[in-house]
Short mmCIF file of C-alpha atoms and ligand atoms in Angstrom, two decimals:
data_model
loop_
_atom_site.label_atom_id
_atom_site.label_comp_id
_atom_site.label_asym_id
_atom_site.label_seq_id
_atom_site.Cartn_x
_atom_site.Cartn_y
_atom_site.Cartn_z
CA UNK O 1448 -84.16 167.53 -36.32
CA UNK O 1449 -81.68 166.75 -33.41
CA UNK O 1450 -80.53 169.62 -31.42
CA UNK O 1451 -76.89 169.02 -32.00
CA UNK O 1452 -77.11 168.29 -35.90
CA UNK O 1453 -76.35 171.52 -37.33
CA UNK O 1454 -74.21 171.27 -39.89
CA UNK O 1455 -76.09 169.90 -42.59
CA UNK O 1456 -79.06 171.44 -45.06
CA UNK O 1457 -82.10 170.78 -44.40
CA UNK O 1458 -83.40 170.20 -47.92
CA UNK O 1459 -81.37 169.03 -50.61
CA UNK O 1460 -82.25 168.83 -54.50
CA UNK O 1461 -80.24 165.65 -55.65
CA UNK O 1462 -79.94 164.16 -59.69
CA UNK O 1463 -78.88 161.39 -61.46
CA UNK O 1464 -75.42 160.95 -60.25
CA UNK O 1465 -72.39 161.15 -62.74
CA UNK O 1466 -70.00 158.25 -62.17
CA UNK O 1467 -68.76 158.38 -58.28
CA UNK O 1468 -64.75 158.23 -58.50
CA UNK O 1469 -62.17 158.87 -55.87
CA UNK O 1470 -60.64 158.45 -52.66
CA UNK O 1471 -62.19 159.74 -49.14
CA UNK O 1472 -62.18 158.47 -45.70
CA UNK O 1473 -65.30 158.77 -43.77
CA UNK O 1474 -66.05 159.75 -40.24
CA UNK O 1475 -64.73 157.48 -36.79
CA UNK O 1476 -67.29 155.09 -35.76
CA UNK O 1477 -70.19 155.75 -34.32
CA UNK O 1478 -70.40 152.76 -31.86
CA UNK O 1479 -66.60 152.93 -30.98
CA UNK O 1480 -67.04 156.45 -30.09
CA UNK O 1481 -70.00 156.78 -27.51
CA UNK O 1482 -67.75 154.27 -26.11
CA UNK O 1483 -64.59 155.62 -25.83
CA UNK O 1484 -65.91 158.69 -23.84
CA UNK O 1485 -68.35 156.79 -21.50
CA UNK O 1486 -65.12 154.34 -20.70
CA UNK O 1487 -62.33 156.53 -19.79
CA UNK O 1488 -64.67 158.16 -18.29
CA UNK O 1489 -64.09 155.31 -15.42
CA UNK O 1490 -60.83 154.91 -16.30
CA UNK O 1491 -58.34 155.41 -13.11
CA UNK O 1492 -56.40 158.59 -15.42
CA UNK O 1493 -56.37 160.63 -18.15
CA UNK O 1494 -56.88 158.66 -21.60
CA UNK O 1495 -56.40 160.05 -25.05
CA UNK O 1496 -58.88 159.44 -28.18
CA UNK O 1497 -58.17 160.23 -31.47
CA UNK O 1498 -60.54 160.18 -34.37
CA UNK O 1499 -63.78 160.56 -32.62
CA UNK O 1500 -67.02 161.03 -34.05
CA UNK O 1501 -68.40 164.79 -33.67
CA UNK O 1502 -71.60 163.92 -34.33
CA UNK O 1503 -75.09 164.26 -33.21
CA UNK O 1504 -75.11 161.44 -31.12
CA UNK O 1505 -71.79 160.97 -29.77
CA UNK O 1506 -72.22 164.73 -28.51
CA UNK O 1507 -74.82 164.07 -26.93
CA UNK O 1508 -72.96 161.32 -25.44
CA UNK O 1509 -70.07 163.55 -24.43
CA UNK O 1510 -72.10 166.37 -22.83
CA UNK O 1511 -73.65 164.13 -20.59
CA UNK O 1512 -70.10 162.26 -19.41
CA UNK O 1513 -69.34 165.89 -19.15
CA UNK O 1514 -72.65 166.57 -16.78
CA UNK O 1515 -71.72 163.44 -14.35
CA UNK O 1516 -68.42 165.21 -13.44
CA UNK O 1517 -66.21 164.57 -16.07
CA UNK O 1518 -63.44 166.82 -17.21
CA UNK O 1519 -62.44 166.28 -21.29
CA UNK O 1520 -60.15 168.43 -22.91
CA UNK O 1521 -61.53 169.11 -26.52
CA UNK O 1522 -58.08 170.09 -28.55
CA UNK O 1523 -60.15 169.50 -32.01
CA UNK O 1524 -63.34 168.04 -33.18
CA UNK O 1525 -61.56 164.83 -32.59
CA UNK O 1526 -59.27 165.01 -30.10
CA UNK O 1527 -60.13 164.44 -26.81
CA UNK O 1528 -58.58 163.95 -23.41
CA UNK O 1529 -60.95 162.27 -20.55
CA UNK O 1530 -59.58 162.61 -17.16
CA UNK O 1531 -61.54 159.85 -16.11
CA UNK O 1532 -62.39 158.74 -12.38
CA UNK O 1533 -65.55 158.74 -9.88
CA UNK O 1534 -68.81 160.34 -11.17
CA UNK O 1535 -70.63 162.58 -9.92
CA UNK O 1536 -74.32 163.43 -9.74
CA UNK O 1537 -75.59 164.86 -12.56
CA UNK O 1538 -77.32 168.41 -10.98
CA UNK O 1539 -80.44 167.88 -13.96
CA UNK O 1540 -81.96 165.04 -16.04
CA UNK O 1541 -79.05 163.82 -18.56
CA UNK O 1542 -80.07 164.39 -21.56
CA UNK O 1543 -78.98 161.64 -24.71
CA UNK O 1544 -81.01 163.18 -27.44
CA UNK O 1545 -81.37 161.02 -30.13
CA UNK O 1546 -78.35 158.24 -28.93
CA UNK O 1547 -79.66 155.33 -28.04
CA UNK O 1548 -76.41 153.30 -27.53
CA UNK O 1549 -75.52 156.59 -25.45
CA UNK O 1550 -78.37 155.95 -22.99
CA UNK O 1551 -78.76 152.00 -22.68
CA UNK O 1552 -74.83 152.34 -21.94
CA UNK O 1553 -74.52 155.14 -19.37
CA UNK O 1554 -77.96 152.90 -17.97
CA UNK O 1555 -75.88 150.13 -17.24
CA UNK O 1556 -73.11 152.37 -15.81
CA UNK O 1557 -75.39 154.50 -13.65
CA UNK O 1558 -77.15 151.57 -12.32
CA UNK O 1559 -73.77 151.07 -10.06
CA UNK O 1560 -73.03 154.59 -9.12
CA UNK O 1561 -73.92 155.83 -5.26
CA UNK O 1562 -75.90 158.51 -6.62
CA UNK O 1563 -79.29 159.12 -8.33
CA UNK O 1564 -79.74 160.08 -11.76
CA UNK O 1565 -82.24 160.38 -14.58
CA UNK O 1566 -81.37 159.40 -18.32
CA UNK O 1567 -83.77 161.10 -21.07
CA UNK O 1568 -83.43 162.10 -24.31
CA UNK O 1569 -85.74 163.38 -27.36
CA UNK O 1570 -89.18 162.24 -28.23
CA UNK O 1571 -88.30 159.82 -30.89
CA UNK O 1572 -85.70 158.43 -28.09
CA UNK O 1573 -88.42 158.13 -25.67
CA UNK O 1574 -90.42 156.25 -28.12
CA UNK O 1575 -87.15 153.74 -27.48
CA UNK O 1576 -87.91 150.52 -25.77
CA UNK O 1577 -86.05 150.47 -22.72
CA UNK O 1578 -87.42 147.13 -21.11
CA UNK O 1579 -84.51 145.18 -22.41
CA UNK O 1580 -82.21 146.85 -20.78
CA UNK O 1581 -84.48 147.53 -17.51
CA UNK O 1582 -85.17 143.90 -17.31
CA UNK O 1583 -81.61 142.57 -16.77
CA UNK O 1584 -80.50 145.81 -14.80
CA UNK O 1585 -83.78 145.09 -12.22
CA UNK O 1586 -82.41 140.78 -12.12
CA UNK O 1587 -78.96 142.64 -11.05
CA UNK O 1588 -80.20 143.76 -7.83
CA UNK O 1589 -80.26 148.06 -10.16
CA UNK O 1590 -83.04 150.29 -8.64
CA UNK O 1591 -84.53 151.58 -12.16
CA UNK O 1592 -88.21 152.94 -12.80
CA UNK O 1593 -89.66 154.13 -15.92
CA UNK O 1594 -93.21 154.78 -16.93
CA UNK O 1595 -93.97 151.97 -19.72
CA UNK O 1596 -90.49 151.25 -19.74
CA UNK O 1597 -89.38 153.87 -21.69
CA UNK O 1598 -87.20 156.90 -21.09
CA UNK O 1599 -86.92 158.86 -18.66
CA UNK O 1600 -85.07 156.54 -16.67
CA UNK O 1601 -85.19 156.86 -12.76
CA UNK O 1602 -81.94 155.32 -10.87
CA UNK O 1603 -80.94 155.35 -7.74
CA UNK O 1604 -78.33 153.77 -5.90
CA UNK O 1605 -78.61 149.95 -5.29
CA UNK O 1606 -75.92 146.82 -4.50
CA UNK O 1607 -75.66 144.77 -7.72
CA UNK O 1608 -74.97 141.10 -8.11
CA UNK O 1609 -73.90 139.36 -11.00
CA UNK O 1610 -76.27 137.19 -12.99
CA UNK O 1611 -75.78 134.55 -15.53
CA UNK O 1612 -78.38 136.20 -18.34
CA UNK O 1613 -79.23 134.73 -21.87
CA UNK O 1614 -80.20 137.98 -24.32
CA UNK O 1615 -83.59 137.48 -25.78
CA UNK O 1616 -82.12 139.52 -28.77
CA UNK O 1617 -78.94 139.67 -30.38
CA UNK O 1618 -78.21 143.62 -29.15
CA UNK O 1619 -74.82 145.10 -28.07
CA UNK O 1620 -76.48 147.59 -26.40
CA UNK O 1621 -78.10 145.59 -24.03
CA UNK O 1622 -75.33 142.95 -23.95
CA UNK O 1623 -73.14 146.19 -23.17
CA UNK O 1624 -75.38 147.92 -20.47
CA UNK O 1625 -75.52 144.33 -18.59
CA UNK O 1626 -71.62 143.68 -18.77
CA UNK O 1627 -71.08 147.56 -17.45
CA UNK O 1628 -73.42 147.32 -14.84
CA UNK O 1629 -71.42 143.61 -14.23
CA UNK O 1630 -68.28 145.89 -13.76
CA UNK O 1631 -70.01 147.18 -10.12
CA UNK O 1632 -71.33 143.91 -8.95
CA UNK O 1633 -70.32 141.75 -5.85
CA UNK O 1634 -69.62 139.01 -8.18
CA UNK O 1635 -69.15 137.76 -11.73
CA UNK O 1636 -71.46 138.20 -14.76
CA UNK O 1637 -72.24 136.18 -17.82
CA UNK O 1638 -74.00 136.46 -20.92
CA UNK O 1639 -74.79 134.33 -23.77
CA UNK O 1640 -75.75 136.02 -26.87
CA UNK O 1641 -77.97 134.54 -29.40
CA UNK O 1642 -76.15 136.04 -32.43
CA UNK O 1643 -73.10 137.69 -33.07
CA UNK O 1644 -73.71 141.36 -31.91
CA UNK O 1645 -71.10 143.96 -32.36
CA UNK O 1646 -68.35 143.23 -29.83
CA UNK O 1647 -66.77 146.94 -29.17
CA UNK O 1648 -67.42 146.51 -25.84
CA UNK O 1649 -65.99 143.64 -24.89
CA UNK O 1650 -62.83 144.43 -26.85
CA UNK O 1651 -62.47 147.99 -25.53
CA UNK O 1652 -63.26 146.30 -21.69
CA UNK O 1653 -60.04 143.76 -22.43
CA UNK O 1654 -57.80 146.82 -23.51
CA UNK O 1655 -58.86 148.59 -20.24
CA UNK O 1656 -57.50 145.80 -18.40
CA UNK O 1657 -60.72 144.56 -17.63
CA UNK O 1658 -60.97 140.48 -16.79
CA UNK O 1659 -63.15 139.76 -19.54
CA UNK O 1660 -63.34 136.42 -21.70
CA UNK O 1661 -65.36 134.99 -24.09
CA UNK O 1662 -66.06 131.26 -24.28
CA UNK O 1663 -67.96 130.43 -27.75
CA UNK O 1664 -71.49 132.28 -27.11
CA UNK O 1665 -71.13 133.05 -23.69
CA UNK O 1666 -69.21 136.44 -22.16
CA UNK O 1667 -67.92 136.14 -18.76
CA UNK O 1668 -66.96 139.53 -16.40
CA UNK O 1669 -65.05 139.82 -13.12
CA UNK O 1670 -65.84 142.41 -11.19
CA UNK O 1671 -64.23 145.03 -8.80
CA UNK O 1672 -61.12 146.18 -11.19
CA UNK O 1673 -59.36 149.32 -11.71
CA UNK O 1674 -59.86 150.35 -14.94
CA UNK O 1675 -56.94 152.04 -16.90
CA UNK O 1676 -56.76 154.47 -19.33
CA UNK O 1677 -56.71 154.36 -22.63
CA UNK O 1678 -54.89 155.68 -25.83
CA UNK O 1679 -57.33 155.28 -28.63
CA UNK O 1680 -58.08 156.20 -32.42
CA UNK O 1681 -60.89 155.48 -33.54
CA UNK O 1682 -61.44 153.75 -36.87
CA UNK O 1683 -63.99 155.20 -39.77
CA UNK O 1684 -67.22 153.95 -39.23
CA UNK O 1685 -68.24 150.80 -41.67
CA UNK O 1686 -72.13 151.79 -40.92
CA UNK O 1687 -71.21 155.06 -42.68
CA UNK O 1688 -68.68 153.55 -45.65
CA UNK O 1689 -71.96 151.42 -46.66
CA UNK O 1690 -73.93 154.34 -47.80
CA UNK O 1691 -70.52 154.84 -50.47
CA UNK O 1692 -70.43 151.49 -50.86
CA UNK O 1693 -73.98 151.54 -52.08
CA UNK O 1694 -73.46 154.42 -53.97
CA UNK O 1695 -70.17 152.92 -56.41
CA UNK O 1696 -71.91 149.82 -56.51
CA UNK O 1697 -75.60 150.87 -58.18
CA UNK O 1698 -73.88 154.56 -60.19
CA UNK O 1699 -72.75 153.21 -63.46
CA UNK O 1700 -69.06 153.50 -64.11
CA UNK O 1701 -67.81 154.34 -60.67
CA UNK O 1702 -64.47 153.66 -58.77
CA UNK O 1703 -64.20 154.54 -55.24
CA UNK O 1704 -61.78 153.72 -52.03
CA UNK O 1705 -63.07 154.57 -48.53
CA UNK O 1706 -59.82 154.45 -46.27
CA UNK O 1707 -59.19 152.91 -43.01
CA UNK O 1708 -62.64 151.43 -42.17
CA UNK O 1709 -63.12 149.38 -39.34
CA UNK O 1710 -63.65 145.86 -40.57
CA UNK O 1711 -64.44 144.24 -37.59
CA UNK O 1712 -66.70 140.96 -38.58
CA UNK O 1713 -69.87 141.65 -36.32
CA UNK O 1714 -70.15 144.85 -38.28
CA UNK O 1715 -69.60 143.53 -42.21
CA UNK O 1716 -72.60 141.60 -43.02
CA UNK O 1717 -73.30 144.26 -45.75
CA UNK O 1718 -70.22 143.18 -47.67
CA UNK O 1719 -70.47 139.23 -47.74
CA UNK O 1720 -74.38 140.00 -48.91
CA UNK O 1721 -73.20 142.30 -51.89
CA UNK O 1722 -70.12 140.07 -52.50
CA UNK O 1723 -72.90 137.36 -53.16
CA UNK O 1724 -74.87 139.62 -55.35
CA UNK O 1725 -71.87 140.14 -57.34
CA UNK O 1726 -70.06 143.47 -56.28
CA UNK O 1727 -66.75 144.19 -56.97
CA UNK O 1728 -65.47 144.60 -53.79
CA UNK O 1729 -62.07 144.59 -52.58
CA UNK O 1730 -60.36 144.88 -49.39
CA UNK O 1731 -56.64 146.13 -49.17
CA UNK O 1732 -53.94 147.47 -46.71
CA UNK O 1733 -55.37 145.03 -44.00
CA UNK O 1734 -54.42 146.15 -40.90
CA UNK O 1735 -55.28 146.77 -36.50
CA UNK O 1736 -56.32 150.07 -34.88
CA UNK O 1737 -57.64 150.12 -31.60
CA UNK O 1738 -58.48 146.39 -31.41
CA UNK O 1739 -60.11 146.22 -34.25
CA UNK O 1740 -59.50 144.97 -38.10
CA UNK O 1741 -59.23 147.79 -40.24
CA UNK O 1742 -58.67 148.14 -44.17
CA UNK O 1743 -59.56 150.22 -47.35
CA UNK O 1744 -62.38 149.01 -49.35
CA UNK O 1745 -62.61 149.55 -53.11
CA UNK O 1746 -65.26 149.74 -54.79
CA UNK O 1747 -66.58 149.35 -58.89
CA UNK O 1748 -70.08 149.80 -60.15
CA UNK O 1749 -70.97 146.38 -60.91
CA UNK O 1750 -74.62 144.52 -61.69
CA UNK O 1751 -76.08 142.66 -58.59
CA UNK O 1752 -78.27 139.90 -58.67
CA UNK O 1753 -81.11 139.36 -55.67
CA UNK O 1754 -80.58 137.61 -52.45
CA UNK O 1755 -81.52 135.56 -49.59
CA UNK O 1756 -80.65 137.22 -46.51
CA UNK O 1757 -81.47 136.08 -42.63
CA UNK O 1758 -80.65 134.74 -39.34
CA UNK O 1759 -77.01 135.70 -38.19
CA UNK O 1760 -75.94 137.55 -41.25
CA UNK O 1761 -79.33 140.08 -40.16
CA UNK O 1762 -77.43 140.55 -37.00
CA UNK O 1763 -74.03 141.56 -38.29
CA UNK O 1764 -75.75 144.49 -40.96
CA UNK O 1765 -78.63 145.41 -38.80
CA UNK O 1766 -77.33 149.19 -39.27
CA UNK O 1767 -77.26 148.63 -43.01
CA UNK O 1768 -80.77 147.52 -44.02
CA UNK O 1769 -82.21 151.30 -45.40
CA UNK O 1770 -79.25 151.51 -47.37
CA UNK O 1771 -79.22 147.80 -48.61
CA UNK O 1772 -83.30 148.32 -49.66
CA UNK O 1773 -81.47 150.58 -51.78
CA UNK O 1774 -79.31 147.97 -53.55
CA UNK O 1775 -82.12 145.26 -53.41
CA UNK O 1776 -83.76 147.50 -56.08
CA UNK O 1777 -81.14 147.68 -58.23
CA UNK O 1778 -80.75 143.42 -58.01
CA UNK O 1779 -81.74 141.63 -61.38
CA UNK O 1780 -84.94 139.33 -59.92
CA UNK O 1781 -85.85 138.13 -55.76
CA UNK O 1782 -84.43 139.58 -52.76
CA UNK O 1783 -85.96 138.45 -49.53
CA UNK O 1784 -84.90 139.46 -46.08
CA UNK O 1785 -86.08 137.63 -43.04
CA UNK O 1786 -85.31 137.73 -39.01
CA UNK O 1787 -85.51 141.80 -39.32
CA UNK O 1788 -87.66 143.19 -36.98
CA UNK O 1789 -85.49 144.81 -34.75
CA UNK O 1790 -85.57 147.32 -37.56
CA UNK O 1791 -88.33 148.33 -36.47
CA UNK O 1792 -87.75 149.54 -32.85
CA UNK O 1793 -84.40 151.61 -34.03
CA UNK O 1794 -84.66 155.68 -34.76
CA UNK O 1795 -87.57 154.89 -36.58
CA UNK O 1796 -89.73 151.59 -37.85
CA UNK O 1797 -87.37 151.41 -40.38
CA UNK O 1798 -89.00 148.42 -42.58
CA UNK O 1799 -92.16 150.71 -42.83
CA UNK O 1800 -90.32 154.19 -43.03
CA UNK O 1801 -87.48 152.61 -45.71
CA UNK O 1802 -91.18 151.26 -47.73
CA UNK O 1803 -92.90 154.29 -47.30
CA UNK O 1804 -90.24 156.50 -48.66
CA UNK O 1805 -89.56 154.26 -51.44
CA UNK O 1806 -92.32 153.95 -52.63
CA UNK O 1807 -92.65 157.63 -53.47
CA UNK O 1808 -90.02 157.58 -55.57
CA UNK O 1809 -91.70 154.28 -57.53
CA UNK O 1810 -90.23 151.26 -55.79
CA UNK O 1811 -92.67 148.27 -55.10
CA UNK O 1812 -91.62 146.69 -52.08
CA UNK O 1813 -93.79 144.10 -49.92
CA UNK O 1814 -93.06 144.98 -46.36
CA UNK O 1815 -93.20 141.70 -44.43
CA UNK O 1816 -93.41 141.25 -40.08
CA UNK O 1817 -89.73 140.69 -39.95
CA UNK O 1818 -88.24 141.62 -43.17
CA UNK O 1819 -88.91 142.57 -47.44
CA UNK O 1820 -89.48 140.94 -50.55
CA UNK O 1821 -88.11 142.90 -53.54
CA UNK O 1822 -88.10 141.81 -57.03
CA UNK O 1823 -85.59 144.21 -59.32
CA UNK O 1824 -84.14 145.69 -60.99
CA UNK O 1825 -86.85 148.69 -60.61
CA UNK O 1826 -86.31 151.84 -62.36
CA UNK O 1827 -86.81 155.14 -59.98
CA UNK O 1828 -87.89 158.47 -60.20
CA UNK O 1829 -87.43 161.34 -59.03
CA UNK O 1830 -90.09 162.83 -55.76
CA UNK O 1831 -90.20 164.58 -52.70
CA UNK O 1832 -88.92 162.10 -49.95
CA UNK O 1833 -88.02 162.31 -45.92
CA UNK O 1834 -86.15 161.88 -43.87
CA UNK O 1835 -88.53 161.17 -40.47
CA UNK O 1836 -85.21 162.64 -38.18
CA UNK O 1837 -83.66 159.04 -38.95
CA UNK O 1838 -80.02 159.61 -40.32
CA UNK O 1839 -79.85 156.17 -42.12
CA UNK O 1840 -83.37 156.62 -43.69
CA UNK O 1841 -82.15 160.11 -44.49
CA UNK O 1842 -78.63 159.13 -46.27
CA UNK O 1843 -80.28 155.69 -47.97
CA UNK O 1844 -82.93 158.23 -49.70
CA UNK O 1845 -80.01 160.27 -51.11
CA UNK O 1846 -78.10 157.19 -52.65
CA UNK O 1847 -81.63 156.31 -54.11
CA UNK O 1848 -81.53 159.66 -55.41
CA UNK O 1849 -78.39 159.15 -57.18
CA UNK O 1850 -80.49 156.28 -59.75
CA UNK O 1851 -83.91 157.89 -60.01
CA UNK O 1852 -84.64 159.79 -63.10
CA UNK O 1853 -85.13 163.59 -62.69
CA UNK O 1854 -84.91 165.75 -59.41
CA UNK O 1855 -85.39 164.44 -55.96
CA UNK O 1856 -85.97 166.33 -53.15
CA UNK O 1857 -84.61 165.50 -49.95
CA UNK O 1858 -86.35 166.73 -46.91
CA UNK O 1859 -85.32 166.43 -43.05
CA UNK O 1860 -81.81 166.02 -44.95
CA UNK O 1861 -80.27 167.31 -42.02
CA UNK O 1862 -80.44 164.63 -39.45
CA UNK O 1863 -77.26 162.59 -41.53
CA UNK O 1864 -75.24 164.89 -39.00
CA UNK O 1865 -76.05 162.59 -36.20
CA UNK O 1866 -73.54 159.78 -37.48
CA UNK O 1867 -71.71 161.34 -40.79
CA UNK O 1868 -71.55 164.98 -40.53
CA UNK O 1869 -70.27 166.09 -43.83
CA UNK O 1870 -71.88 163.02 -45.73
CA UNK O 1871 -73.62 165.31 -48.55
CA UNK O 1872 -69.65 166.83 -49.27
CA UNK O 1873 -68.48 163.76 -49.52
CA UNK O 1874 -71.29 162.35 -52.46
CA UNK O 1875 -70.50 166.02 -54.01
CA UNK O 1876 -66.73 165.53 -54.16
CA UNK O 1877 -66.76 161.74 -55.42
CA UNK O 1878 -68.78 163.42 -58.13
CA UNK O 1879 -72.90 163.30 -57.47
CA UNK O 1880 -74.03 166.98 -57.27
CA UNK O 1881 -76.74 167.66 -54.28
CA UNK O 1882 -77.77 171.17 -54.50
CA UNK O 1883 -78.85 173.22 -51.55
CA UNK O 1884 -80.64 176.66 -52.09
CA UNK O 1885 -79.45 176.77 -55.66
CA UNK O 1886 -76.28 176.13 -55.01
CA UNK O 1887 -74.14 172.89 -55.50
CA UNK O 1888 -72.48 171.86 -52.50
C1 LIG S 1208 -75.11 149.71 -31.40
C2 LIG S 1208 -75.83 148.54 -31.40
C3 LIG S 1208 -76.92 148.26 -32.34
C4 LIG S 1208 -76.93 149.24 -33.51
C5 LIG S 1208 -76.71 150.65 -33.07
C6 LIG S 1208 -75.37 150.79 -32.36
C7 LIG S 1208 -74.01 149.86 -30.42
O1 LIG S 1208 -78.15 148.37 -31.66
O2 LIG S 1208 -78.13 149.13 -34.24
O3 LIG S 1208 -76.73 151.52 -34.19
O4 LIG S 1208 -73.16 150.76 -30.59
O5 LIG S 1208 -73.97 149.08 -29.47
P1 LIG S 1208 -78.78 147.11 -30.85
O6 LIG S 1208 -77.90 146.82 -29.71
O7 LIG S 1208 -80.12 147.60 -30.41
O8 LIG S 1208 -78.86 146.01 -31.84
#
C-alpha cells in the first residue's frame, strides 16, 4: 500500500456488472500533473494549475517540490498556486514513494542545482531501474551515484554540457529527465527518440517559453532561459478513461461518456487497437486545454475481435496493457502483443503479474519475453485476486471482475488511489456494484 493512498478500501467484493450507463469525468492526468508542479516550480513567478491530480503519486511529487523550497498554495484538492523560483536543499532524503515519473524528473532537474540532494522512494520504487536515466545524466557532465543503479539517488552539484543522445528506449521519462537537466547546461541538447513517447514535456517546456523544437525524431533544447509561469488545467487522464473504456466495451448493453479527456496522440494507442477490434467508439466536442487535444469519448458495449498489436502502437498504450489483457479475453479468436517488455520494469512485471492474476480467475494466457498470446473469447470466474501495490494491475482486475461469473474478491484494492482516487465510485455510479465491508459503495 502507498503511504499517501488512503482513500480507497482495501478489499472489495465485486459481481457481474449490470449494464454501465452514464456520464462522468475522470481524474486530471497523471503525467501532466507531476509535471505541472515540478515546472513552475522553476518558473520565474507564481503559476496557477487547475485540475490536478490528488493522487498517490503526484503527492508525493508535490511534497517533495515542497521539501526543495517551494511555496504552493493548496486552495482545493486541485487548485494550486506554485510560487516558483531557485531551489533549495532539501534538509532529508526526498522521498517519491511510489512515482516514478516524479523521481526520474526531479533527477534530471536536481542534476543542475548547486546543491546536494538524495531522491528515494518506496521499496517497489527502488526495485526501479534507474540506469537509464543515470546513464545520460553521468554523459552530461551530472555527479549521480547509486548502488546498482537504483534508488537512492546521490547528487551533487556538477557543470553540465549538452549532449546529442539517441534513447535506447522509447521513455518520456528519460527523454524528460535528459531535456530538464539540458535546461542547466552550457550548451544545447538533443535527443532522438526511437518511438513516439508521450510528449508533455516538451509541450509544457514550449508554453514556458522554453526554446524547444522538434525536427521529425529528434528534440532540440537551448539552454540558459528564464522560465515563465504558467496558467494551467489539467485535462482528465486518458490512462484512467481506459479502465471505463474497457469496462462499456466488454459489460453487455452499456453506454458511457467520459468528459474532457486528454487525447493527445502519444497517449491513444488503446483506442485505434479497440477501434480495430470493433468498438464503438466515438470522439466528440473536440477541443485544446493546456496544449493538448482534448474531447469526450463515448462508449457502447460492442463484440471485439483479436488483434495484432506491436512496435510504435506498444509505445503510445504502454500504460494500457493490464487493462487491454482484459479486453484481449473478451476478443472472438488471436490476440498477440509483441515489443512489450518495458512492461515489465513498471510498478510491477506487469506481463507476469497481469498473467498471474488472470489466471486465477480462469484466463489462459501464454506470457511471452516481450508480450502475450491470447485466444478468446474466455469465459471468467469469479476468485480471490491482487493487486501487488500496482494501481493498473489493481483497477484491470476489477473490470475483469465486472465479466466473471460469481463473486470476486479484490485484494490490495487500495493502491487505485495512486492515479484515480475515487475509481471504485465511479464503476458504482455508472452502475457495477463493488461492495466493501457489506456495504455497496
Ligand atoms: C510517464 C512515462 C511512461 C509511463 C508512465 C508515465 C511520464 O513511462 O509508463 O506511467 O509521465 O513520463 P516510461 O517513460 O518509462 O515509458
Amino acid at each position: 500500500m502507498s503511504k499517501n493512498a488512503q482513500s480507497e478500501p482495501e478489499t472489495l467484493i465485486l459481481n457481474p456488472s449490470a449494464p454501465l450507463r452514464g456520464v462522468v469525468t475522470v481524474p486530471g492526468d497523471k503525467s501532466i500533473s507531476h509535471r505541472s508542479v515540478l515546472f513552475s516550480a522553476l518558473a520565474d513567478g507564481v503559476s496557477h494549475v487547475h485540475g490536478w491530480l490528488a493522487a498517490g503519486d503526484t503527492e508525493a511529487t508535490l511534497s517533495c517540490v515542497q521539501a526543495l523550497g517551494v511555496k504552493i498554495e493548496r486552495h482545493d484538492a486541485h487548485t494550486l498556486t506554485v510560487h516558483g523560483g531557485k531551489l533549495q536543499k532539501p534538509a532529508a532524503p526526498l522521498n517519491f514513494v511510489n512515482a516514478g515519473t516524479g523521481i526520474r524528473l526531479a533527477a534530471g532537474i536536481l542534476a543542475g542545482q548547486p546543491f546536494e540532494s538524495t531522491l528515494d522512494g518506496s521499496a517497489q520504487l527502488r526495485r526501479r531501474p534507474m540506469k537509464r536515466i543515470i546513464h545520460p545524466l553521468q554523459m552530461m557532465g551530472a555527479n549521480i551515484n547509486a548502488i546498482d543503479n537504483r534508488a537512492p539517488l546521490h547528487i551533487k552539484p556538477a557543470h553540465l554540457r549538452g549532449i546529442r543522445y539517441a534513447l535506447p528506449v522509447a521513455s518520456a521519462q528519460v527523454k524528460s529527465a535528459v531535456l530538464l537537466a539540458g535546461l542547466f547546461a552550457s550548451n544545447a541538447t538533443m535527443i532522438e527518440e526511437p518511438g513516439p513517447a508521450r510528449d508533455h514535456t516538451e509541450r509544457m517546456l514550449a508554453a514556458l517559453g522554453v526554446d524547444i523544437v522538434r525536427d521529425g525524431r529528434r528534440i532540440i533544447l537551448n539552454p540558459g532561459q528564464t522560465l515563465h509561469p504558467i496558467d494551467i488545467t489539467v485535462p482528465a487522464d486518458f490512462s484512467s478513461a481506459a479502465f471505463l473504456i474497457v469496462a462499456a466495451t466488454i459489460v453487455p448493453d452499456s453506454a458511457i461518456t467520459i468528459t474532457n479527456v486528454n487525447l493527445n496522440p502519444t497517449r491513444t494507442g488503446l483506442l485505434d487497437v479497440l477501434l480495430e477490434m470493433g468498438a464503438d467508439i466515438e470522439v466528440l466536442n473536440e477541443s485544446e486545454q493546456a496544449g493538448e487535444p482534448v474531447g469526450d469519448i463515448r462508449v457502447r458495449h460492442a463484440a471485439l475481435t483479436g488483434v495484432e498489436v506491436g512496435g510504435e502502437t506498444v509505445v503510445r498504450m504502454i500504460d494500457e496493457f493490464p487493462v487491454f489483457m482484459v479486453a484481449a479475453l473478451c476478443a472472438e479468436g488471436q490476440t498477440i502483443v509483441r515489443d512489450a517488455e518495458e512492461l515489465r520494469v513498471k510498478e510491477t512485471d506487469r506481463l507476469a503479474v497481469m498473467t498471474q492474476e488472470l489466471s486465477k480467475l480462469g484466463a489462459q494466457i501464454t506470457e511471452t519475453p516481450d508480450g502475450f498470446h491470447i485466444v478468446g473469447v474466455q469465459s471468467l470466474v469469479g476468485a480471490h485476486v491482487d493487486g501487488h501495490d500496482d494501481h493498473r494491475v489493481a483497477m484491470s482486475l476489477a473490470v475483469a471482475s465486472l465479466v466473471a461469473q460469481g463473486e470476486t474478491i479484490l485484494h490490495d484494492a487500495r493502491c487505485a488511489a495512486d492515479s484515480f482516487p475515487g475509481f471504485y465510485e465511479t464503476l458504482a455510479q455508472l452502475g457495477a456494484q463493488p461492495v466493501v465491508g457489506g456495504e455497496n459503495l
